[in-house]
Short mmCIF file of C-alpha atoms and ligand atoms in Angstrom, two decimals:
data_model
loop_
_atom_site.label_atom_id
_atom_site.label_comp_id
_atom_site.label_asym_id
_atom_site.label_seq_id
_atom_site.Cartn_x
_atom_site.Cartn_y
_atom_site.Cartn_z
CA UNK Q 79 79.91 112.02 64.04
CA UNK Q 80 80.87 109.42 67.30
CA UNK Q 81 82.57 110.04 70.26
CA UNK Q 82 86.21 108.29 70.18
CA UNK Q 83 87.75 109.21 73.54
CA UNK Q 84 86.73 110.92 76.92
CA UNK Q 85 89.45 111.67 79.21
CA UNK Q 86 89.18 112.16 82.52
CA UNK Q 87 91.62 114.93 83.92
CA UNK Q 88 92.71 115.66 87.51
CA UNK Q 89 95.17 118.36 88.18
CA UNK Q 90 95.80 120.41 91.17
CA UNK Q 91 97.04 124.04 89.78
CA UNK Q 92 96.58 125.79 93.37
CA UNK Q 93 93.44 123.91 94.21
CA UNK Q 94 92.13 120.39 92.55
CA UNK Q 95 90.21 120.49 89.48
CA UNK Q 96 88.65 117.51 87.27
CA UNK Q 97 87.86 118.02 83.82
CA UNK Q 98 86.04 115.92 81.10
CA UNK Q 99 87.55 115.82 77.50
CA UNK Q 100 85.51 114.45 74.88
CA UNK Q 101 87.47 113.69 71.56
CA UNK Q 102 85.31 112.77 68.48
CA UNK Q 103 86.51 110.95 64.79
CA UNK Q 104 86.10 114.34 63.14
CA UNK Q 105 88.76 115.45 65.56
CA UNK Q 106 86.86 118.22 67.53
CA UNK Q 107 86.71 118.09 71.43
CA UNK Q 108 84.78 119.63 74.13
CA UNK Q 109 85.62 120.13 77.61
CA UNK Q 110 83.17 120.39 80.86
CA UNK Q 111 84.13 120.85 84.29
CA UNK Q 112 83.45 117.90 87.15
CA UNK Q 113 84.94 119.44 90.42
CA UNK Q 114 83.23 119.30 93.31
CA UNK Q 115 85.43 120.34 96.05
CA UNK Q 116 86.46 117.72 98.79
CA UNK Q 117 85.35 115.33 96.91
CA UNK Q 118 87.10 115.11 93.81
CA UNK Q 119 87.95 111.64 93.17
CA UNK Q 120 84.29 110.62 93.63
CA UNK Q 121 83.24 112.27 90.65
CA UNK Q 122 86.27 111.28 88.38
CA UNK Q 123 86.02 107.46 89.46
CA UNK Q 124 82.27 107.99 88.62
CA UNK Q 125 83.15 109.31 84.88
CA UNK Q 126 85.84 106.87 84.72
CA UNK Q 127 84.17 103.68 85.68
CA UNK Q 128 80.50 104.01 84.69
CA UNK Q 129 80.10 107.29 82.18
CA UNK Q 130 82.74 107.43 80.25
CA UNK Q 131 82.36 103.62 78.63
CA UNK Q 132 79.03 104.35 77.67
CA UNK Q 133 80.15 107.58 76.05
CA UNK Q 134 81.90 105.84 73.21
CA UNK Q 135 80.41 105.18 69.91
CA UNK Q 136 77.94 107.98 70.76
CA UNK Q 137 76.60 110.63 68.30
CA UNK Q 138 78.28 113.64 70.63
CA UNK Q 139 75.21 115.94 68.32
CA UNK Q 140 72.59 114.46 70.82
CA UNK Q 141 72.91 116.42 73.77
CA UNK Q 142 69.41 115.75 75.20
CA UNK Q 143 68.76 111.84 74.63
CA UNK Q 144 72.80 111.74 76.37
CA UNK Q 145 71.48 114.12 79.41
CA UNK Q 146 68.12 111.70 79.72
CA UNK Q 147 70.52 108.76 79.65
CA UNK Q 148 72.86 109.45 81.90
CA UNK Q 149 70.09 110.53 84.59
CA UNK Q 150 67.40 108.30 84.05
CA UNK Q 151 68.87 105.23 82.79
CA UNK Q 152 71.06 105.07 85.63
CA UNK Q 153 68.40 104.34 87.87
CA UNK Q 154 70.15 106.26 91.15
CA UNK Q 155 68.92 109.61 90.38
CA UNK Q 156 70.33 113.04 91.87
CA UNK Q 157 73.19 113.58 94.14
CA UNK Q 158 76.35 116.22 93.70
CA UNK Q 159 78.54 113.18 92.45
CA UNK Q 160 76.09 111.63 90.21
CA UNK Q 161 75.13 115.43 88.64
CA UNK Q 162 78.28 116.75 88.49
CA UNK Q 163 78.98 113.82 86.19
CA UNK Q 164 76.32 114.12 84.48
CA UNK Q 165 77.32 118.63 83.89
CA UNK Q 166 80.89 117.95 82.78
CA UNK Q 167 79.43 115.35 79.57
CA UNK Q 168 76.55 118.03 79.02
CA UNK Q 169 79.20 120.76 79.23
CA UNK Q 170 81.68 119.15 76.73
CA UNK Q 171 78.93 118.30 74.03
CA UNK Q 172 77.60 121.79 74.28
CA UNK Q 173 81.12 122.65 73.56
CA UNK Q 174 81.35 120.68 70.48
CA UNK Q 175 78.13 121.57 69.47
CA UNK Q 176 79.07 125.28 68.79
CA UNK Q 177 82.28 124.04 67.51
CA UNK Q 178 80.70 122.38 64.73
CA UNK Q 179 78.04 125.16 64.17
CA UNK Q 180 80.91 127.89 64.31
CA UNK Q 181 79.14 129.52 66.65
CA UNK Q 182 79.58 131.14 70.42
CA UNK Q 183 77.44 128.80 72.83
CA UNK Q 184 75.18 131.49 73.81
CA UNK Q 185 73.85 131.82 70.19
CA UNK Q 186 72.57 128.50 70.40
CA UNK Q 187 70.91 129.51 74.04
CA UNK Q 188 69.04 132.05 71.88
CA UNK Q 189 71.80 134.61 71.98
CA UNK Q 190 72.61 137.67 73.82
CA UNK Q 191 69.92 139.19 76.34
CA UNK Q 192 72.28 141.93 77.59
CA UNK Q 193 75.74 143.48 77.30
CA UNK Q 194 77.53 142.09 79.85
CA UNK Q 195 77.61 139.74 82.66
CA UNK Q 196 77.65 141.60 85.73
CA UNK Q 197 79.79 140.25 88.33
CA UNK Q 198 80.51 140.19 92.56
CA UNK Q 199 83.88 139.68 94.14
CA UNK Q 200 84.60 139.03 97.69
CA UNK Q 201 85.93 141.61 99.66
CA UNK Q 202 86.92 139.89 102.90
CA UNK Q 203 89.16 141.12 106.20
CA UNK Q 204 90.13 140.10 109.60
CA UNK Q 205 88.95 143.09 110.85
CA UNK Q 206 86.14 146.07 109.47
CA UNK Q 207 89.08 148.25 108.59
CA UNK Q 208 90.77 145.18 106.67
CA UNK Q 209 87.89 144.48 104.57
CA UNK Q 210 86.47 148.28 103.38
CA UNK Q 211 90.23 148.28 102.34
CA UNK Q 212 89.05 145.36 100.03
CA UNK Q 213 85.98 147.32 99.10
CA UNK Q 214 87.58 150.09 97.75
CA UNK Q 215 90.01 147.77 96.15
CA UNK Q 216 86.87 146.19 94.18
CA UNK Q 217 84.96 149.53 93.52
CA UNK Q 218 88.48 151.16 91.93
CA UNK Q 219 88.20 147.69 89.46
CA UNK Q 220 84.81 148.72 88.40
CA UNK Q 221 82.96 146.34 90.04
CA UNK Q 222 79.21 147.43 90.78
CA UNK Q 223 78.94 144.29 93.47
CA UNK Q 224 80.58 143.27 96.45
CA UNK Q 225 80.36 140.66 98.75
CA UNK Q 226 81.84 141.44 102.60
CA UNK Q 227 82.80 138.71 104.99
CA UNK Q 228 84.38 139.96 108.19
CA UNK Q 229 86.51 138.37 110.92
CA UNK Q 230 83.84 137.54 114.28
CA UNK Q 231 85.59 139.13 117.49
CA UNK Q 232 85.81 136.95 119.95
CA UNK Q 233 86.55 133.73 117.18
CA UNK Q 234 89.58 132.52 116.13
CA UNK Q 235 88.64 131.95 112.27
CA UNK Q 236 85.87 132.49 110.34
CA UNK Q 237 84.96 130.79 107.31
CA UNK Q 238 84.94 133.14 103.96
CA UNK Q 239 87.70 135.29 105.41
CA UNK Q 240 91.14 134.45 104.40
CA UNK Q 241 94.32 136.36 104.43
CA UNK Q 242 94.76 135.91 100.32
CA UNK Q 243 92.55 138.24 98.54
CA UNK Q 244 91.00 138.31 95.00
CA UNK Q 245 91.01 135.13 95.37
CA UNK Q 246 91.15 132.10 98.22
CA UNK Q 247 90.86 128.52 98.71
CA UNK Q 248 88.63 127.33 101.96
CA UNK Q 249 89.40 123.15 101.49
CA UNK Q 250 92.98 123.68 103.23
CA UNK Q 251 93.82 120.33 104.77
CA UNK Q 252 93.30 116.76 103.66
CA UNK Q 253 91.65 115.98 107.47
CA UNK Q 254 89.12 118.62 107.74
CA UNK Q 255 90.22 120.93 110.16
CA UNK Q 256 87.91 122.35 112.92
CA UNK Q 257 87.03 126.18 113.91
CA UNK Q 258 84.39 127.34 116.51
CA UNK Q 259 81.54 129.23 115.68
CA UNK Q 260 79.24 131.30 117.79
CA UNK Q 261 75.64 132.65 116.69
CA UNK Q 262 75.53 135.13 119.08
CA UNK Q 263 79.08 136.96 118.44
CA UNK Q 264 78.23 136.82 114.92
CA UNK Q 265 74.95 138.42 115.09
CA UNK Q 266 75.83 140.94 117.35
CA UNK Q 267 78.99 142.24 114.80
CA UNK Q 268 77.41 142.08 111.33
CA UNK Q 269 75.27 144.76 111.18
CA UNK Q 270 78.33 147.00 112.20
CA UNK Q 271 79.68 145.89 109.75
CA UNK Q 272 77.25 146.83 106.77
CA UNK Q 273 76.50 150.34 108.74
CA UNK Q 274 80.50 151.06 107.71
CA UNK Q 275 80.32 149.70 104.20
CA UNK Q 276 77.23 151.96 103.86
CA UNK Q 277 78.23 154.99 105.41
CA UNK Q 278 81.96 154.63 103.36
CA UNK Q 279 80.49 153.80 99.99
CA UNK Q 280 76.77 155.15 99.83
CA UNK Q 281 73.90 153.74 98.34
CA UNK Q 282 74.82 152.79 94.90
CA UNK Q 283 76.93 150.19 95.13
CA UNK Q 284 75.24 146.26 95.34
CA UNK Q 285 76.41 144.79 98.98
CA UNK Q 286 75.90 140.99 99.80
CA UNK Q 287 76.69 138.90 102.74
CA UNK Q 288 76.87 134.84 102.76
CA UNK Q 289 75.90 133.56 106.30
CA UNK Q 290 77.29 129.77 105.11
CA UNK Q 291 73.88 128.14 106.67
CA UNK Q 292 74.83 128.81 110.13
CA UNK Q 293 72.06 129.96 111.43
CA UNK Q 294 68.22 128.85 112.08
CA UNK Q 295 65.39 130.43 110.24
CA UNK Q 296 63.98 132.38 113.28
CA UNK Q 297 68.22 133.70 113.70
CA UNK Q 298 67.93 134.85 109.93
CA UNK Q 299 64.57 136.42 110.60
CA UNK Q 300 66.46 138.35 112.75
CA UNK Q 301 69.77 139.02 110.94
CA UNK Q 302 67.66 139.90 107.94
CA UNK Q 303 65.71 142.33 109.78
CA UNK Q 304 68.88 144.00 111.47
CA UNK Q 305 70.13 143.98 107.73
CA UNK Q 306 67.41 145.97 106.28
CA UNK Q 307 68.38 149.88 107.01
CA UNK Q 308 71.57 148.41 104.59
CA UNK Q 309 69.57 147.40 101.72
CA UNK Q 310 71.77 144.24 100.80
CA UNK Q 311 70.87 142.62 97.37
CA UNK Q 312 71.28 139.07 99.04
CA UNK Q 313 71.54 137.45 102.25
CA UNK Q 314 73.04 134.50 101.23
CA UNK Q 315 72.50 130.71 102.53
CA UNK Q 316 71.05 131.68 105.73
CA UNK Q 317 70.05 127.88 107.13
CA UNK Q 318 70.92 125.07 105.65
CA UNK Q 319 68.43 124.61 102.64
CA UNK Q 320 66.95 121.32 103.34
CA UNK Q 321 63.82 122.78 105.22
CA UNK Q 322 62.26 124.63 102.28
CA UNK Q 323 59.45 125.81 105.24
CA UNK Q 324 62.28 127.88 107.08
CA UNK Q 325 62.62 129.95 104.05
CA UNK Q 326 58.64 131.07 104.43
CA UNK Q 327 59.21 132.09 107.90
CA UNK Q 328 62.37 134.29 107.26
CA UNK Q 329 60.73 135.84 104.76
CA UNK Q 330 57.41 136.49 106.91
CA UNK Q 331 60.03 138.61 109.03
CA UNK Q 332 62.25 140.14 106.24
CA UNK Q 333 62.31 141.96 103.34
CA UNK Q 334 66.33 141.53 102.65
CA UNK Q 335 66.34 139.18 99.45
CA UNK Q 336 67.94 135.88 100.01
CA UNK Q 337 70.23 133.73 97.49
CA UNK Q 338 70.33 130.02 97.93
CA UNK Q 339 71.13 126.78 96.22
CA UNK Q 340 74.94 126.70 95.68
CA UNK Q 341 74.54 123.09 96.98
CA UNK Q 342 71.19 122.45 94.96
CA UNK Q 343 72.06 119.62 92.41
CA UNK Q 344 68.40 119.56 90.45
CA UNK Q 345 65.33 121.27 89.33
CA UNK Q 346 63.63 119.38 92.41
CA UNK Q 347 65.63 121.23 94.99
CA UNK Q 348 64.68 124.59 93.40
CA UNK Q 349 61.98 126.83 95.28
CA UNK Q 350 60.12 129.76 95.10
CA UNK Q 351 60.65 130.96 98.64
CA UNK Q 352 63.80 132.76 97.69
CA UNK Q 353 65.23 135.67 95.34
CA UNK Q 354 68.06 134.73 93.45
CA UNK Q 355 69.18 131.38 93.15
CA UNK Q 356 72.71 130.05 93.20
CA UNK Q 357 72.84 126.97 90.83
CA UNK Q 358 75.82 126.56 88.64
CA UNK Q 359 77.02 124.37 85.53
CA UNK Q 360 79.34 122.28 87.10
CA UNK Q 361 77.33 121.06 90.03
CA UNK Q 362 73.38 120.83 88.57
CA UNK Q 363 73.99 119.35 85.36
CA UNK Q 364 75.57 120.99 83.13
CA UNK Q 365 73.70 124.07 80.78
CA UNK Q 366 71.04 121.47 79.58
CA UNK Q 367 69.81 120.84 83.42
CA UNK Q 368 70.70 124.66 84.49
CA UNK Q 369 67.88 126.29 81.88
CA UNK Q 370 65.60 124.54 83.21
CA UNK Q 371 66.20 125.31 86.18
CA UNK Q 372 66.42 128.93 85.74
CA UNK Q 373 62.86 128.76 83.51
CA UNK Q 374 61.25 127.58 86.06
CA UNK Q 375 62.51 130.20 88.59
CA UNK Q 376 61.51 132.99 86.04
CA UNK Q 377 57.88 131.77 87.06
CA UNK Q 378 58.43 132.58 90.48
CA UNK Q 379 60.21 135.99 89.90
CA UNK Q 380 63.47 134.57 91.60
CA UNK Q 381 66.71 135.41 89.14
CA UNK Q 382 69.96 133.77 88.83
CA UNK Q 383 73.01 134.28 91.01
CA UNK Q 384 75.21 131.31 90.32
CA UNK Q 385 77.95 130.29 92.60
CA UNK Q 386 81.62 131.38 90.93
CA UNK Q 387 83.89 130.43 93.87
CA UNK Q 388 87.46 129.36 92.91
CA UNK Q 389 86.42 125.51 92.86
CA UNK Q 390 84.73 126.12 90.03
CA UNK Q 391 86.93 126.06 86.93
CA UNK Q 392 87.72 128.34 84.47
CA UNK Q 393 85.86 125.60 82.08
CA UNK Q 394 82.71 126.15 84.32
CA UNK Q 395 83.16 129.76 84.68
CA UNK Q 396 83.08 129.79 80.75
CA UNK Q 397 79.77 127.87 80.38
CA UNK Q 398 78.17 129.75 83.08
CA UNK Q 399 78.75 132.93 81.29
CA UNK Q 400 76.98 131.68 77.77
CA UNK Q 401 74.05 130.71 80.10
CA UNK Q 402 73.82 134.43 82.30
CA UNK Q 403 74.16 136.78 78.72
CA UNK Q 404 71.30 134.56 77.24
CA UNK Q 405 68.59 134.13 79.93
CA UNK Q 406 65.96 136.44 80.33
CA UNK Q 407 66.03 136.23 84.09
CA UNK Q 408 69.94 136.99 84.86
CA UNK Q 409 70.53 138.81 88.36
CA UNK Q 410 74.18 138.19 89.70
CA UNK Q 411 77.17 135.72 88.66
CA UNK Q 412 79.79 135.17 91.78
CA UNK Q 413 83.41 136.15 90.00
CA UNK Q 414 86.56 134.70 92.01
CA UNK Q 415 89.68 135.25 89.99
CA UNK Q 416 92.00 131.94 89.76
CA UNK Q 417 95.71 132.09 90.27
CA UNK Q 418 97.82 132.21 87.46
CA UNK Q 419 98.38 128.44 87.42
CA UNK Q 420 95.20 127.75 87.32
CA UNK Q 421 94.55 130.06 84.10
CA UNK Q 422 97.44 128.89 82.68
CA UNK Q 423 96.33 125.05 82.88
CA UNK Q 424 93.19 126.32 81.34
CA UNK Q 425 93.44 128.79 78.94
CA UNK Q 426 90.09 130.67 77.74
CA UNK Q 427 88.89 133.98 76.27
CA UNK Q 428 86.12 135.31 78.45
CA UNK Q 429 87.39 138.82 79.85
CA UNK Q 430 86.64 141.48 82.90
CA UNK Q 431 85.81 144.96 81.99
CA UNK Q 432 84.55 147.53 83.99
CA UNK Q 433 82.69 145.14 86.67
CA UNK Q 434 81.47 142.90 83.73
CA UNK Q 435 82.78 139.81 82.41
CA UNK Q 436 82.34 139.21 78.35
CA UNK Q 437 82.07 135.45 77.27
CA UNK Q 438 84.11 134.47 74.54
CA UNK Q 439 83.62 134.96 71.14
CA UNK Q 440 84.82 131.95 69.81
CA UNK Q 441 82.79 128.91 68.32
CA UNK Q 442 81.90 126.59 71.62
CA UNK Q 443 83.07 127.56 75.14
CA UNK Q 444 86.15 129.29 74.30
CA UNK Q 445 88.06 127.32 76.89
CA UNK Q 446 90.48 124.34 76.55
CA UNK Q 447 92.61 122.61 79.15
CA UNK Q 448 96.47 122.24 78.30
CA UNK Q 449 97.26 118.58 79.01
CA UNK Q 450 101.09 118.63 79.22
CA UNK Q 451 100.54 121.74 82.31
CA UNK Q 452 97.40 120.23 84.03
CA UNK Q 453 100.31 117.17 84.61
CA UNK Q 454 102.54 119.27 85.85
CA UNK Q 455 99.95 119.44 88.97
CA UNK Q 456 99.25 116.23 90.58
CA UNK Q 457 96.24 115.95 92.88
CA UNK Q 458 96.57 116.50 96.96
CA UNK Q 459 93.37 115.91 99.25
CA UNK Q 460 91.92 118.84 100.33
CA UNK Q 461 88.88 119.26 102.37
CA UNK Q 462 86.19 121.76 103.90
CA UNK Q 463 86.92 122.57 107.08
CA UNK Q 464 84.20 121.63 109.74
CA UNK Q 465 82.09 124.03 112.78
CA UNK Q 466 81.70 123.06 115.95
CA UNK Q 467 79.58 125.56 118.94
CA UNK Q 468 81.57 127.13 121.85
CA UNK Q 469 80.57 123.73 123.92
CA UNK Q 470 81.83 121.02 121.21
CA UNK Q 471 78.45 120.42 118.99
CA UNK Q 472 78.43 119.52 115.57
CA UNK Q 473 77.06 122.83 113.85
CA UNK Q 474 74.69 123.02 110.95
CA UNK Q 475 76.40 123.15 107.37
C1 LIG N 35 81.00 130.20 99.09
C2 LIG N 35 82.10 129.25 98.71
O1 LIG N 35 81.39 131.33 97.09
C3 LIG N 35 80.58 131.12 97.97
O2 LIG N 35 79.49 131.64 98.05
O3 LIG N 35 79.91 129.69 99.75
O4 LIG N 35 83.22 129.60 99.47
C4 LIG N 35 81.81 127.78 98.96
O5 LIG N 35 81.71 127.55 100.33
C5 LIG N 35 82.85 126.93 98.32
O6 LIG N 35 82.84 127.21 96.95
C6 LIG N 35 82.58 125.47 98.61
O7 LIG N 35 83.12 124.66 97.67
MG1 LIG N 36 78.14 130.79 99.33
#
């Protein structure tokens, strides 16, 4: 079996998406996702240009030696672009892999380790009022997790918090556009806010928070001890993660778990100061790279709670769930819904039931991308917006 073709496919169904298609002579393809938001084109002129003409010719069975290839031999190791790459090949052979076999992906990851994968949605509001409205919307869907971002009085906008709900898109302007932040308004309001949720919805639903690295390790100590009475299952990105020590401190203060590593692109940024970590398909190299990752976090007690944000496609969001119903150490999987466009450009057959999502049955992924709609969509720049401090600084993130 060779690899014929690999086409590299940008469409913009809502938001901007690139995918990987990998035809072979027996006529089976696989798809993997390559979107990382902002910077879109980066990764598809990196498939284009370098990846995809070493692709062909290629026995599309040898998902390991391709992995090792594509990392090693390209002597610039690491990186979002480069890894991201690397996922959507990794993704797409793993897809043609259980093609050929006949079998769901996740029986080749061992097979099933529970039921279903349980999922989080993001229940977010201008005000406190707006967003236990959201809630209760998520709790009367089944979910059993819910993430609550809140408007900051006294600030303008705040990132996370959108007007759409269900789902949202935060890269909303080809210049990055600018909003104001302020530590202290922030850290005065959120506890409210999870005393409400609390005192509305009891104890047995799962509550989480993402703080978007905003703050310093000594603020989080602080936030995460004002967070406690709540009993959140994650405080999410805190600081920025660069400073693996800051992580050692906040948790010499706290006992709220934290979830980290949405931005983590290898094994080598994963640590063992944390509880759940946030590495997904698309963005640390594909399922081959994302096992390993997770093994090694097993050792450390931390469990998985990969990033499911709308930039991550439905092809991603597939993949993702063969990895969380195999692996022994699953904890949470972030669940944005698409729009309609964007499941329409990519059909696939995992389903939400009862606050769990069900990968698909079908041999591979169980996801495709339809070519003639994904043109129907032509890309537009879109990029994250940017924080600066009450005074003009450059904030973290
Ligand atoms: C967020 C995302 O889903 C999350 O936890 O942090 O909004 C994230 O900022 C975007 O996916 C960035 O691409
Ligand atoms: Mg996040």
């Amino acid at each position: 079996m060779k690899i014929t073709d690999a086409r590299v496919i940008v469409t913009c169904p809502g938001r901007n998406f690139v995918t990987l298609k990998i035809v072979t002579d027996d006529g089976v393809t696989g798809v993997g996702d390559a979107t990382l938001n902002g910077r879109e084109l980066a990764v598809a002129a990196y498939l284009t240009e370098h990846v995809v003409p070493v692709l062909i010719g290629r026995d599309p069975m040898r998902i390991e030696d391709i992995w090792q290839y594509l990392y090693r031999g390209a002597y610039w190791r690491r990186g979002p672009v480069t890894m991201s790459a690397i996922a959507a090949v990794d993704t797409a052979l793993w897809d043609i892999k259980g093609k050929v076999a006949g079998l769901p992906v996740y029986q080749l990851l061992g097979g099933r380790s529970r039921e279903g994968v349980t999922v989080y949605g993001h229940a977010n509001g201008d005000t406190v009022d707006d967003a236990m409205t959201e809630v209760s919307r998520y709790l009367s869907l089944g979910y059993k997790a819910v993430r609550v971002q809140t408007g900051v009085p006294g600030l303008a906008t705040t990132y996370g918090v959108s007007k759409d709900k269900l789902f949202y898109e935060p890269a909303d302007a080809a210049i990055p556009t600018e909003a104001v932040w302020s530590t202290q308004r922030y850290l005065s309001h959120v506890p409210s806010v999870f005393a409400r949720a609390r005192e509305e919805f009891g104890p047995s639903v799962k509550l989480l928070h993402d703080v978007h690295h905003r703050l310093t390790p000594i603020e989080a100590a602080r936030l995460g001890k004002a967070l406690e009475p709540y009993e959140l299952t994650w405080l999410e990105d805190p600081v920025p993660a660069e400073l693996q020590e800051g992580f050692r401190l906040i948790r010499q203060h706290t006992t709220t778990p934290l979830a980290v590593g949405e931005v983590f692109n290898t094994i080598y940024d994963a640590q063992q100061l944390i509880d759940y970590i946030r590495t997904t398909v698309v963005h640390a190299g594909g399922i081959t790279h994302l096992r390993r990752i997770f093994d090694l976090a097993a050792l450390y007690h931390v469990r998985s709670g990969s990033h499911g944000a709308t930039d991550l496609s439905p092809v991603c969001m597939s993949a993702a769930l063969h990895v969380d119903i195999s692996i022994p150490n699953f904890g949470l999987q972030e669940y944005m819904r698409h729009t309609a466009e964007t499941d329409e450009v990519f059909p696939h057959g995992y389903r939400f039931d009862d606050g769990y999502l069900y990968p698909s049955e079908e041999p591979g992924l169980g996801v495709d991308i339809d070519e003639t709609a994904a043109a129907r969509y032509p890309y537009r720049p879109a990029s994250l917006p940017v924080n600066r401090l009450e005074d003009g600084t450059l904030h973290n993130w």
